[in-house]
Every structure is written in structure tokens, then in C-alpha cells.
């Protein structure tokens, strides 16, 4: 404003000055006569000068306006700079906030994508497992149908064979009945002969004549001694007494033979062997061998029975063989594929692990090796897993450290129902790992989670795979079988130490967990205390 006012004042002063100059010059020219031409030239020059002055005035005014504008701009530029600076700071803070929000959303989206990928993988595995289970069930049903048909055919054959056996049993009973009748007839004949001998012995006239016959009869009955005692005074002849005794003994022996025949018949029915087949064989054997006296046969049978009972007692009282692998301390039995069967260690790892060794004796009758161990934290449910499941491929398991990094370990030779010793070793220094089965190196590698540290304060579970911390189990991933002598170290064991554990030496130093540290057993899981592996089952 001041500049504009100054410009107006200057313009007025210049115009007044030009008017005064023109008046003065006009007076001067009027006073000098005869100067018309000069006056004309002067006015022309004056007009030109006025025009130039106007031009100059316009240019000056324009310049002054530009100067005033520049002044106003320079006067307001600080405020504008401050406004621009504040706007810039606001934009920068808004950009930072949006950047942090975007990063959070991206991390959340990444976590969701990982979870979705894991779920999709699990769903794919479940679908594959279901398809294989359906196909296996179809095959099993077909096999069961074939087995049932074969069983029906076998049953019909067995029924026919049982019919034949019953017929043979009836025939054998008839044969035995006939044999008993013949024995009774022979006994009656012997009794009549003994009565005749008694009557002959009672007559004193024939004593001397019948002495050789008495000796022959006594020898036939049961080897009567050759030397005869003299008759007691006023008593009966000792030979007659002996004959009566032999007669009573013959009756007892007949009753005993009848009882033994009935027992043998019952045993033949229990054992399933038809008596009709045994009777001819026994008759042939009796025909080939000379007949033994009946008391002697009874004594031999009793001796055989006593010997068999002594052998049975000796076998039952036989001492248990000493074990050779006596470093297991205890065993866990997982009876079936159920989410209820698992063991927990509370608390889990107390410090981060840069190295790890896990060894255990394993026995499974299933056609796959389930999840032996899983360790989960709030951030990740697969920090450390020996993951197996009832799905193809069943001859390998996944050794997982920090999902999704894993390596496949071959376990085909373990699936035979026998005891096998396994050791899994990992070191983050070079990312190296080793897998031993029965002291032999089955798999190894490097660059597996190099520099990684397994975090502490997690959930450690045996026999199940955790989809959430302490839960989220699936039956197809459950372990079925036996785990004995399981131990965990916070260092990498050497091959010599692994071999020493497998042959029954003491456990190496530095164990952080054994089965003695199990805090809780769940479901139908059973724990058996056994120092030696041979005595666990």
C-alpha cells in the first residue's frame, strides 16, 4: 500500500512539473518575436517529450506494480513456508501411519495365507487319506468276503469231518464195548479157574500132585514166589490165601481198566482224534508187543504223568532270562489310534535350543508310523515335530523344525512290529541333521534351518500332532504302539554315543527330558516300568 501511495504522489508531482515547465517555456517564447518556427518545433518536441514521459510513466508504473507484487510475495512467503512445512509434516505422519497400518495388514494377511495354505494342505492330505481309506476298505471288504466264503467252505468241511469223527467215535465206542465184554468174559473164565484151583487145593490128597499146577497158576496171575511157606498151625494154606488175594486184585484191576478206558475215550473226544482210528492202532501195538501185567502198566502210566507234571512245573518256575539292553527305565503303550491317548511334559523346553538329539526304542504293529513328538508355541504350532500319519507315503515321516521347513525320514524298516532304535539329531550351526535306525545312518543332510533357534515355553506332547497349542489332534496322526527309553538332549550326540545307547550302555550326559519327566498320561495310555527292554513286553 505504501508503495502504491508513493507511486501516485510521484505521478502527480511529475504532471505538475511538466505543466509548469510548459507555461514557463510558453512565456519565454511569447516575449521573443519572430520565432514562430522555433515555437512550432518546440511544441512538436514537447509533444514527443510528453509522449515519452507518458510511456516512461506507464513503464515506471508497471515496474512499481511488479515491485509491489514482489514485495507482497516476499512478505507472505514465510507464512506460506510455515504452512507448507506443517502440511508436509501432517502428510508425513499420515503416510507413516498408513505405512504401519499397511504393514500390519500385510503381516496379518501373510499369517492368514499361511494358515489357509496349511489348512489346504491338511485338507488335501485328509482327502487323500479318505480316498485311500475308502479304497482300502473296499479291498478289505472284498478280502473279508473272500475270507468269509473260505470260512464257510472250511466250516462245511469241518462239519462233514466232525460228522465222520462222530461216526468214528461211535464205532470206537462199539469196539471198546466189545473189548470190555471180552475182558469181562476172560475175567469170568479166570474166576472159574481160580475156584476150581481152590477146590483142588482144599483136598489134601492132591496137594502134592497139584503143586506144580499151583506154581504155574501163580506165575500166570502175578509171579508168585517160587519158595512156598509152610502151612500155619490150625490155619489155611498160604497158597490159597495168595490165590484169593490175586482174585480180589484181578477185580480191582478190571475196574481200574474200565475207568482208564472211559478216560481215554473222553480225552480222544476232547483232542478231536476219533477213537475208531486209535483203537486199531492200539490193537496192532498190543498184538506186536507182549502183554504187560496190569499193575506194572498202571505204574508206568503214573510215572509218565508224574514226569509230565514235573516238566510243566519246571517250565513255569524257570527263571527269566537276563536282559542285555537295560537302559530304558520305562515304556509307554499307545493301544489304538485315538486323540485321547497322549503324554505331556510340563513345562516344555526351559531355554532355546540350537542343537537337539532325540532317541527312543519304537515298536508298532500298524502299517504306518504316527506322530512321535510335537512341540508348539503360541506363534507356531509346528516348532518341532516328528510327524507321521495314516496316509501315503507310509514309509516316511516329516521332521519339522519351524513350519513350513521339513525333511523326510525313511521309516519303512520300522513297520514290522519289532523293536527298533531310532535317533534324530539336528544342529543349527550348519543346519545339519542325522537320522539313525538300529545304529545305522538312514538319512542325513545340511542347510536345514541354519541359524534357527527352537524357542522355549512351549507345549511338548508325545503321541499326537498339535494344530493348536496343546490340542487340535487328529486320529489319523496318532501314534500306535510302544515307546521305550525315550530321551532328549540339548546337544548333538556323536555316532559312538548313538551306538552305545542302542547296545544297552548308559545314557550319555546332558539329558533334558526322559519318560521319567512325563507329567501326565491321558486316555488309555499305559506306562510300564521296566529296566531292560527284553522285560517290557
Coordinates of C-alpha atoms in Angstrom, one line a residue:
X1 CA 0.0 0.0 0.0
X2 CA 2.8 2.4 0.9
X3 CA 4.5 1.8 -2.4
X4 CA 1.2 2.4 -4.3
X5 CA 0.7 5.7 -2.5
X6 CA 4.2 6.8 -3.2
X7 CA 3.7 6.0 -6.9
X8 CA 0.6 8.1 -7.1
X9 CA 2.3 11.1 -5.4
X10 CA 5.2 10.9 -7.7
X11 CA 2.9 10.8 -10.7
X12 CA 1.1 13.9 -9.6
X13 CA 4.3 15.8 -8.9
X14 CA 5.6 14.9 -12.4
X15 CA 2.5 16.1 -14.1
X16 CA 2.6 19.4 -12.2
X17 CA 6.2 19.9 -13.0
X18 CA 5.6 19.3 -16.7
X19 CA 2.7 21.8 -16.7
X20 CA 4.8 24.5 -15.0
X21 CA 7.7 23.8 -17.5
X22 CA 5.3 24.2 -20.4
X23 CA 4.0 27.5 -19.1
X24 CA 7.4 28.9 -18.5
X25 CA 8.6 28.0 -21.9
X26 CA 5.5 29.5 -23.5
X27 CA 6.1 32.8 -21.7
X28 CA 9.6 32.9 -22.8
X29 CA 8.6 32.2 -26.5
X30 CA 5.9 34.9 -26.3
X31 CA 8.4 37.5 -25.1
X32 CA 10.7 36.8 -28.2
X33 CA 9.1 37.8 -31.5
X34 CA 9.8 36.2 -34.8
X35 CA 10.3 32.8 -33.6
X36 CA 7.3 31.0 -34.9
X37 CA 9.1 28.2 -36.5
X38 CA 11.1 27.6 -33.4
X39 CA 7.9 27.7 -31.4
X40 CA 6.4 25.1 -33.7
X41 CA 9.4 22.9 -33.4
X42 CA 9.4 23.3 -29.7
X43 CA 5.8 22.2 -29.4
X44 CA 6.5 19.2 -31.5
X45 CA 9.4 18.3 -29.4
X46 CA 7.3 19.0 -26.3
X47 CA 4.6 16.6 -27.6
X48 CA 7.2 14.0 -28.2
X49 CA 8.6 14.6 -24.8
X50 CA 5.2 14.3 -23.3
X51 CA 4.6 11.1 -25.1
X52 CA 7.9 9.7 -24.0
X53 CA 7.1 10.9 -20.5
X54 CA 3.8 9.0 -20.6
X55 CA 5.5 6.0 -21.9
X56 CA 8.0 6.3 -19.1
X57 CA 5.3 6.8 -16.6
X58 CA 3.5 3.7 -17.8
X59 CA 6.7 1.7 -17.7
X60 CA 7.5 3.1 -14.3
X61 CA 4.0 2.3 -13.1
X62 CA 4.3 -1.2 -14.4
X63 CA 7.7 -1.6 -12.7
X64 CA 6.4 -0.2 -9.5
X65 CA 3.5 -2.6 -9.6
X66 CA 5.8 -5.5 -10.1
X67 CA 8.0 -4.3 -7.3
X68 CA 4.9 -4.0 -5.0
X69 CA 3.8 -7.5 -6.0
X70 CA 7.2 -8.9 -5.3
X71 CA 7.2 -7.2 -2.0
X72 CA 3.9 -8.6 -1.0
X73 CA 5.0 -12.1 -2.1
X74 CA 8.3 -11.9 -0.1
X75 CA 6.3 -10.5 2.8
X76 CA 3.9 -13.6 2.8
X77 CA 6.4 -16.3 1.9
X78 CA 7.4 -17.1 5.5
X79 CA 3.9 -17.8 6.5
X80 CA 3.4 -19.8 3.3
X81 CA 6.6 -21.8 4.1
X82 CA 5.3 -22.4 7.6
X83 CA 2.0 -23.6 6.3
X84 CA 3.7 -25.8 3.7
X85 CA 6.0 -27.2 6.5
X86 CA 3.1 -28.0 8.7
X87 CA 1.2 -29.6 5.8
X88 CA 4.3 -31.6 4.9
X89 CA 4.7 -32.9 8.5
X90 CA 1.0 -33.8 8.6
X91 CA 1.3 -35.7 5.3
X92 CA 4.5 -37.4 6.5
X93 CA 2.8 -38.5 9.8
X94 CA -0.3 -39.7 7.8
X95 CA 2.0 -41.6 5.4
X96 CA 3.8 -43.3 8.3
X97 CA 0.5 -44.2 9.9
X98 CA -0.8 -45.6 6.7
X99 CA 2.5 -47.5 6.1
X100 CA 2.4 -49.1 9.6
X101 CA -1.3 -50.0 9.1
X102 CA -0.5 -51.5 5.7
X103 CA 2.4 -53.5 7.2
X104 CA 0.2 -54.8 9.9
X105 CA -2.5 -55.7 7.4
X106 CA 0.1 -57.4 5.2
X107 CA 1.5 -59.4 8.1
X108 CA -2.0 -60.4 9.1
X109 CA -2.7 -61.4 5.6
X110 CA 0.5 -63.4 5.4
X111 CA -0.4 -65.2 8.6
X112 CA -3.9 -65.9 7.2
X113 CA -2.4 -67.1 3.9
X114 CA 0.0 -69.4 5.7
X115 CA -2.9 -70.8 7.8
X116 CA -5.0 -71.2 4.7
X117 CA -2.1 -73.0 3.0
X118 CA -1.6 -75.3 5.9
X119 CA -5.3 -76.0 6.1
X120 CA -5.5 -76.6 2.4
X121 CA -2.5 -79.0 2.7
X122 CA -4.2 -80.8 5.6
X123 CA -7.4 -80.9 3.7
X124 CA -5.7 -82.3 0.7
X125 CA -3.9 -84.9 2.9
X126 CA -7.3 -85.7 4.6
X127 CA -8.9 -86.1 1.2
X128 CA -6.1 -88.3 0.0
X129 CA -6.2 -90.3 3.2
X130 CA -10.0 -90.7 3.0
X131 CA -9.7 -91.8 -0.6
X132 CA -7.1 -94.3 0.3
X133 CA -9.1 -95.4 3.4
X134 CA -12.1 -95.9 1.2
X135 CA -10.2 -97.9 -1.4
X136 CA -8.5 -99.9 1.4
X137 CA -11.9 -100.5 3.0
X138 CA -13.2 -101.7 -0.3
X139 CA -10.3 -104.0 -0.7
X140 CA -10.7 -105.1 2.9
X141 CA -14.4 -105.8 2.4
X142 CA -13.6 -107.8 -0.7
X143 CA -10.9 -109.7 1.2
X144 CA -13.3 -110.2 4.1
X145 CA -16.0 -111.5 1.7
X146 CA -13.4 -113.9 0.3
X147 CA -12.3 -114.9 3.8
X148 CA -16.0 -115.4 4.8
X149 CA -16.6 -117.6 1.8
X150 CA -13.4 -119.6 2.6
X151 CA -14.5 -119.8 6.2
X152 CA -18.0 -121.1 5.1
X153 CA -16.3 -123.7 2.9
X154 CA -14.0 -124.6 5.8
X155 CA -16.9 -124.8 8.2
X156 CA -18.8 -127.1 5.9
X157 CA -15.7 -129.3 5.5
X158 CA -15.3 -129.2 9.3
X159 CA -18.9 -130.1 9.9
X160 CA -18.5 -133.0 7.5
X161 CA -15.3 -134.0 9.2
X162 CA -17.0 -133.8 12.6
X163 CA -19.8 -136.0 11.3
X164 CA -17.2 -138.5 10.2
X165 CA -15.4 -138.1 13.5
X166 CA -18.7 -138.7 15.5
X167 CA -19.3 -141.8 13.4
X168 CA -15.8 -143.0 14.0
X169 CA -16.3 -142.2 17.8
X170 CA -19.4 -144.3 17.8
X171 CA -17.6 -147.1 16.0
X172 CA -14.7 -146.8 18.5
X173 CA -17.2 -147.0 21.4
X174 CA -18.7 -150.2 20.0
X175 CA -15.2 -151.6 19.6
X176 CA -14.3 -150.7 23.2
X177 CA -17.6 -152.1 24.4
X178 CA -16.7 -155.4 22.7
X179 CA -13.2 -155.3 24.1
X180 CA -14.6 -154.7 27.6
X181 CA -17.1 -157.6 27.2
X182 CA -14.3 -159.9 26.1
X183 CA -12.3 -158.8 29.1
X184 CA -15.2 -159.5 31.4
X185 CA -15.6 -162.9 29.8
X186 CA -11.9 -163.6 30.3
X187 CA -12.2 -162.4 33.9
X188 CA -15.1 -164.8 34.5
X189 CA -13.1 -167.6 33.0
X190 CA -10.2 -166.8 35.2
X191 CA -12.6 -166.7 38.2
X192 CA -14.0 -170.1 37.4
X193 CA -10.5 -171.5 37.0
X194 CA -9.5 -169.9 40.4
X195 CA -12.5 -171.5 42.0
X196 CA -11.5 -174.9 40.6
X197 CA -8.0 -174.4 41.8
X198 CA -9.3 -173.5 45.3
X199 CA -11.4 -176.7 45.4
X200 CA -8.5 -178.8 44.3
X201 CA -6.2 -177.2 46.8
X202 CA -8.7 -177.8 49.7
X203 CA -8.3 -181.6 49.2
X204 CA -5.1 -182.8 51.0
X205 CA -4.8 -185.8 48.7
X206 CA -4.0 -183.7 45.7
X207 CA -1.7 -181.2 47.3
X208 CA 1.5 -182.9 46.2
X209 CA 0.1 -183.6 42.7
X210 CA -1.2 -180.1 42.2
X211 CA 1.9 -178.3 43.5
X212 CA 3.4 -177.8 40.0
X213 CA 0.0 -176.6 38.7
X214 CA -0.3 -174.1 41.6
X215 CA 3.1 -172.8 40.8
X216 CA 2.1 -172.4 37.2
X217 CA -1.2 -170.6 38.1
X218 CA 0.6 -168.3 40.5
X219 CA 3.1 -167.4 37.9
X220 CA 0.4 -166.6 35.4
X221 CA -1.5 -164.5 37.9
X222 CA 1.2 -162.2 39.2
X223 CA 4.6 -164.0 39.6
X224 CA 4.0 -165.8 42.9
X225 CA 7.4 -166.5 44.6
X226 CA 8.8 -170.0 44.0
X227 CA 9.6 -170.7 47.6
X228 CA 6.4 -171.7 49.5
X229 CA 6.0 -171.0 53.2
X230 CA 4.9 -173.9 55.4
X231 CA 1.3 -174.1 56.5
X232 CA 0.5 -172.3 59.7
X233 CA -0.7 -174.5 62.5
X234 CA -4.5 -174.8 62.5
X235 CA -4.8 -172.2 59.6
X236 CA -5.4 -172.2 55.9
X237 CA -2.8 -173.0 53.2
X238 CA -0.8 -169.8 52.4
X239 CA -1.0 -170.6 48.7
X240 CA -4.8 -170.5 48.9
X241 CA -4.7 -167.1 50.7
X242 CA -2.5 -165.7 47.9
X243 CA -4.9 -167.0 45.2
X244 CA -7.8 -165.2 47.0
X245 CA -5.7 -162.1 47.1
X246 CA -4.9 -162.3 43.4
X247 CA -8.6 -162.8 42.7
X248 CA -9.5 -159.6 44.5
X249 CA -6.7 -157.8 42.9
X250 CA -7.9 -159.0 39.4
X251 CA -11.3 -157.5 40.1
X252 CA -9.8 -154.2 41.2
X253 CA -7.6 -154.2 38.0
X254 CA -10.7 -154.8 35.9
X255 CA -12.5 -151.8 37.4
X256 CA -9.4 -149.7 37.0
X257 CA -9.0 -150.7 33.3
X258 CA -12.7 -149.8 32.7
X259 CA -12.1 -146.4 34.3
X260 CA -9.0 -145.8 32.2
X261 CA -10.8 -146.8 29.0
X262 CA -13.5 -144.2 29.8
X263 CA -10.9 -141.5 30.5
X264 CA -9.0 -142.3 27.2
X265 CA -12.3 -142.1 25.3
X266 CA -13.1 -138.7 26.9
X267 CA -9.5 -137.5 26.0
X268 CA -10.0 -138.7 22.5
X269 CA -13.2 -136.6 22.2
X270 CA -11.5 -133.5 23.6
X271 CA -8.5 -133.7 21.4
X272 CA -10.6 -134.3 18.3
X273 CA -9.0 -137.5 17.3
X274 CA -11.6 -140.3 16.6
X275 CA -11.2 -143.3 18.8
X276 CA -12.1 -145.6 15.9
X277 CA -8.8 -144.7 14.4
X278 CA -6.8 -145.1 17.6
X279 CA -8.3 -148.4 18.6
X280 CA -6.9 -150.4 15.6
X281 CA -3.5 -148.8 16.2
X282 CA -3.6 -149.8 19.8
X283 CA -4.7 -153.3 19.0
X284 CA -1.9 -153.6 16.5
X285 CA 0.6 -152.3 19.1
X286 CA -0.8 -154.8 21.6
X287 CA -0.5 -157.6 19.1
X288 CA 3.1 -156.7 18.3
X289 CA 4.2 -156.2 22.0
X290 CA 3.9 -158.9 24.7
X291 CA 1.2 -158.1 27.2
X292 CA 2.4 -156.5 30.4
X293 CA 0.9 -157.3 33.8
X294 CA -1.7 -154.7 34.7
X295 CA -0.2 -153.3 37.9
X296 CA 3.1 -152.7 36.0
X297 CA 1.2 -150.8 33.2
X298 CA -0.5 -148.7 35.9
X299 CA 2.8 -147.9 37.4
X300 CA 4.3 -146.9 34.1
X301 CA 1.3 -144.6 33.3
X302 CA 1.6 -143.0 36.7
X303 CA 5.3 -142.4 36.2
X304 CA 4.7 -140.8 32.8
X305 CA 2.1 -138.5 34.3
X306 CA 4.4 -137.5 37.2
X307 CA 7.2 -136.8 34.7
X308 CA 4.9 -134.5 32.6
X309 CA 3.7 -132.6 35.7
X310 CA 7.3 -132.2 36.8
X311 CA 8.3 -130.8 33.4
X312 CA 5.4 -128.4 33.4
X313 CA 6.3 -127.2 36.9
X314 CA 9.9 -126.8 35.8
X315 CA 8.9 -124.7 32.8
X316 CA 6.6 -122.5 34.9
X317 CA 9.2 -122.0 37.6
X318 CA 12.1 -121.4 35.0
X319 CA 13.9 -118.1 35.8
X320 CA 13.6 -115.2 33.4
X321 CA 16.5 -114.7 31.1
X322 CA 18.7 -111.7 32.0
X323 CA 18.3 -108.6 29.7
X324 CA 21.0 -107.2 27.5
X325 CA 19.6 -103.6 26.9
X326 CA 19.0 -102.3 30.4
X327 CA 18.9 -98.5 29.9
X328 CA 15.2 -97.9 29.1
X329 CA 13.8 -97.4 32.6
X330 CA 10.2 -97.4 31.4
X331 CA 7.8 -97.8 28.4
X332 CA 4.6 -96.2 27.1
X333 CA 1.9 -98.2 25.4
X334 CA -0.4 -96.5 22.9
X335 CA -3.2 -99.1 22.3
X336 CA -5.1 -97.5 19.5
X337 CA -5.4 -94.5 17.1
X338 CA -7.3 -92.1 19.4
X339 CA -7.0 -88.4 20.1
X340 CA -7.4 -89.2 23.8
X341 CA -4.1 -91.1 24.1
X342 CA -1.1 -88.8 24.7
X343 CA 1.5 -87.8 27.3
X344 CA 2.6 -84.3 28.2
X345 CA 5.7 -82.7 29.6
X346 CA 5.0 -79.6 31.8
X347 CA 6.7 -77.3 31.4
X348 CA 8.3 -77.6 28.0
X349 CA 11.8 -76.5 27.0
X350 CA 13.1 -74.0 29.5
X351 CA 15.6 -72.4 27.2
X352 CA 16.0 -72.0 23.4
X353 CA 17.6 -74.9 21.6
X354 CA 20.3 -74.5 18.9
X355 CA 21.0 -78.3 18.9
X356 CA 18.8 -81.3 19.6
X357 CA 19.0 -85.1 19.9
X358 CA 16.0 -87.4 20.4
X359 CA 16.4 -91.2 20.8
X360 CA 13.9 -93.9 21.6
X361 CA 13.0 -97.6 21.1
X362 CA 10.0 -97.9 18.9
X363 CA 7.7 -100.9 18.1
X364 CA 4.4 -100.6 16.1
X365 CA 2.1 -103.2 14.5
X366 CA 0.4 -100.6 12.3
X367 CA 1.3 -100.1 8.6
X368 CA 2.4 -96.5 9.3
X369 CA 4.4 -94.6 12.0
X370 CA 2.3 -92.0 13.7
X371 CA 3.4 -88.7 15.3
X372 CA 6.0 -89.5 18.0
X373 CA 6.5 -85.9 19.3
X374 CA 5.2 -82.4 18.7
X375 CA 6.2 -79.0 20.2
X376 CA 4.0 -76.0 19.7
X377 CA 4.1 -72.3 20.8
X378 CA 1.5 -69.5 20.6
X379 CA 3.2 -68.2 17.4
X380 CA 3.6 -71.5 15.6
X381 CA 2.1 -75.0 16.2
X382 CA 5.0 -76.8 14.4
X383 CA 8.2 -75.6 16.0
X384 CA 9.4 -79.2 16.4
X385 CA 7.5 -82.3 15.1
X386 CA 8.3 -85.9 14.2
X387 CA 5.1 -86.0 12.1
X388 CA 3.6 -89.2 10.7
X389 CA 0.1 -90.1 9.6
X390 CA -2.1 -92.9 8.2
X391 CA -1.7 -91.6 4.6
X392 CA 0.6 -92.1 1.7
X393 CA 3.6 -92.3 1.7
X394 CA 3.5 -94.5 4.8
X395 CA 7.2 -95.5 4.6
X396 CA 8.4 -92.0 5.7
X397 CA 7.7 -89.3 8.3
X398 CA 8.3 -85.5 8.3
X399 CA 11.0 -84.0 10.6
X400 CA 9.7 -80.4 11.0
X401 CA 11.6 -77.5 12.6
X402 CA 9.8 -74.1 12.4
X403 CA 7.0 -74.7 9.9
X404 CA 7.0 -74.9 6.9
X405 CA 10.6 -76.2 6.8
X406 CA 10.8 -80.1 7.0
X407 CA 12.8 -83.1 5.8
X408 CA 11.5 -86.6 5.0
X409 CA 12.9 -89.5 7.1
X410 CA 12.6 -93.1 5.8
X411 CA 10.9 -95.5 8.3
X412 CA 10.0 -98.4 6.2
X413 CA 12.2 -100.9 8.0
X414 CA 10.5 -100.0 11.3
X415 CA 7.0 -101.1 10.3
X416 CA 7.4 -104.8 11.2
X417 CA 6.2 -105.0 14.8
X418 CA 9.6 -105.5 16.2
X419 CA 11.7 -103.2 18.5
X420 CA 13.9 -100.7 16.6
X421 CA 16.2 -98.0 18.0
X422 CA 15.9 -94.5 16.3
X423 CA 17.8 -91.3 16.9
X424 CA 17.1 -87.9 15.3
X425 CA 19.9 -85.3 15.6
X426 CA 19.9 -81.6 14.4
X427 CA 22.4 -78.7 14.7
X428 CA 21.7 -75.1 13.7
X429 CA 25.3 -74.3 13.2
X430 CA 25.4 -75.7 9.6
X431 CA 21.8 -76.7 9.5
X432 CA 22.9 -80.4 9.5
X433 CA 20.7 -83.4 10.6
X434 CA 21.2 -87.1 11.0
X435 CA 18.7 -90.0 11.3
X436 CA 19.9 -93.4 12.7
X437 CA 17.9 -96.6 12.7
X438 CA 19.4 -99.5 14.7
X439 CA 22.8 -97.8 14.8
X440 CA 22.9 -97.3 11.0
X441 CA 22.7 -93.9 9.4
X442 CA 19.5 -93.9 7.4
X443 CA 19.4 -90.3 6.3
X444 CA 21.4 -87.0 6.6
X445 CA 21.6 -83.5 5.1
X446 CA 22.6 -79.9 5.6
X447 CA 21.2 -76.3 5.2
X448 CA 18.1 -77.3 7.2
X449 CA 17.1 -74.2 9.3
X450 CA 20.7 -72.9 9.6
X451 CA 21.0 -70.4 12.5
X452 CA 17.4 -71.2 13.7
X453 CA 16.6 -71.4 17.4
X454 CA 13.8 -73.5 18.8
X455 CA 12.0 -71.2 21.3
X456 CA 11.2 -72.1 24.9
X457 CA 8.0 -72.0 26.9
X458 CA 6.0 -74.2 24.5
X459 CA 3.8 -77.3 24.8
X460 CA 5.6 -80.7 24.4
X461 CA 3.3 -83.7 23.6
X462 CA 4.1 -87.4 22.9
X463 CA 1.9 -89.4 20.5
X464 CA -0.1 -86.5 18.9
X465 CA 0.4 -83.7 16.4
X466 CA -0.8 -80.3 17.7
X467 CA -2.7 -78.0 15.4
X468 CA -3.2 -75.6 18.3
X469 CA -1.1 -75.2 21.4
X470 CA -2.0 -78.3 23.5
X471 CA -4.8 -79.5 21.2
X472 CA -6.2 -79.9 17.7
X473 CA -5.4 -83.6 17.5
X474 CA -6.4 -85.9 14.7
X475 CA -6.8 -89.7 14.9
X476 CA -5.0 -90.3 11.6
X477 CA -1.9 -88.7 13.1
X478 CA -1.9 -90.6 16.4
X479 CA 0.9 -92.9 17.3
X480 CA 0.0 -96.6 17.9
X481 CA 2.5 -99.0 19.5
X482 CA 5.3 -98.8 22.1
X483 CA 7.9 -96.2 23.0
X484 CA 10.6 -97.3 25.4
X485 CA 13.6 -95.4 26.8
X486 CA 12.8 -92.1 25.1
X487 CA 15.3 -89.3 25.9
X488 CA 16.0 -85.8 24.6
X489 CA 19.4 -83.9 24.7
X490 CA 20.2 -80.2 24.1
X491 CA 23.3 -81.1 22.1
X492 CA 24.2 -83.2 19.1
X493 CA 25.2 -86.8 20.0
X494 CA 28.2 -88.5 18.4
X495 CA 27.8 -91.8 16.4
X496 CA 29.6 -93.6 19.2
X497 CA 27.1 -92.3 21.7
X498 CA 24.2 -93.4 19.5
X499 CA 25.7 -96.9 19.1
X500 CA 26.2 -97.1 22.9
X501 CA 22.6 -96.4 23.6
X502 CA 21.4 -99.0 21.0
X503 CA 23.6 -101.8 22.6
X504 CA 22.5 -101.1 26.1
X505 CA 25.1 -98.8 27.6
X506 CA 24.2 -96.0 29.9
X507 CA 22.6 -92.8 28.6
X508 CA 25.1 -90.0 27.6
X509 CA 25.3 -86.8 29.7
X510 CA 23.1 -83.8 29.2
X511 CA 19.5 -85.3 29.0
X512 CA 16.8 -82.6 29.4
X513 CA 13.8 -85.0 29.2
X514 CA 13.2 -88.7 29.7
X515 CA 10.0 -90.7 30.2
X516 CA 10.5 -90.2 34.0
X517 CA 9.7 -86.5 33.4
X518 CA 6.3 -87.2 31.9
X519 CA 3.8 -85.0 33.9
X520 CA 0.5 -86.5 32.8
X521 CA -0.9 -89.6 30.9
X522 CA -4.2 -89.2 29.1
X523 CA -6.8 -91.6 27.7
X524 CA -5.9 -95.4 27.6
X525 CA -2.2 -94.7 27.5
X526 CA -0.2 -97.0 29.8
X527 CA 3.2 -96.7 31.4
X528 CA 5.2 -99.8 32.3
X529 CA 8.3 -99.6 34.5
X530 CA 10.9 -101.9 33.0
X531 CA 14.7 -101.5 33.3
X532 CA 15.5 -103.9 30.5
X533 CA 13.9 -103.8 27.0
X534 CA 13.5 -107.5 26.9
X535 CA 11.3 -107.4 30.0
X536 CA 9.0 -104.6 28.8
X537 CA 6.6 -106.9 26.9

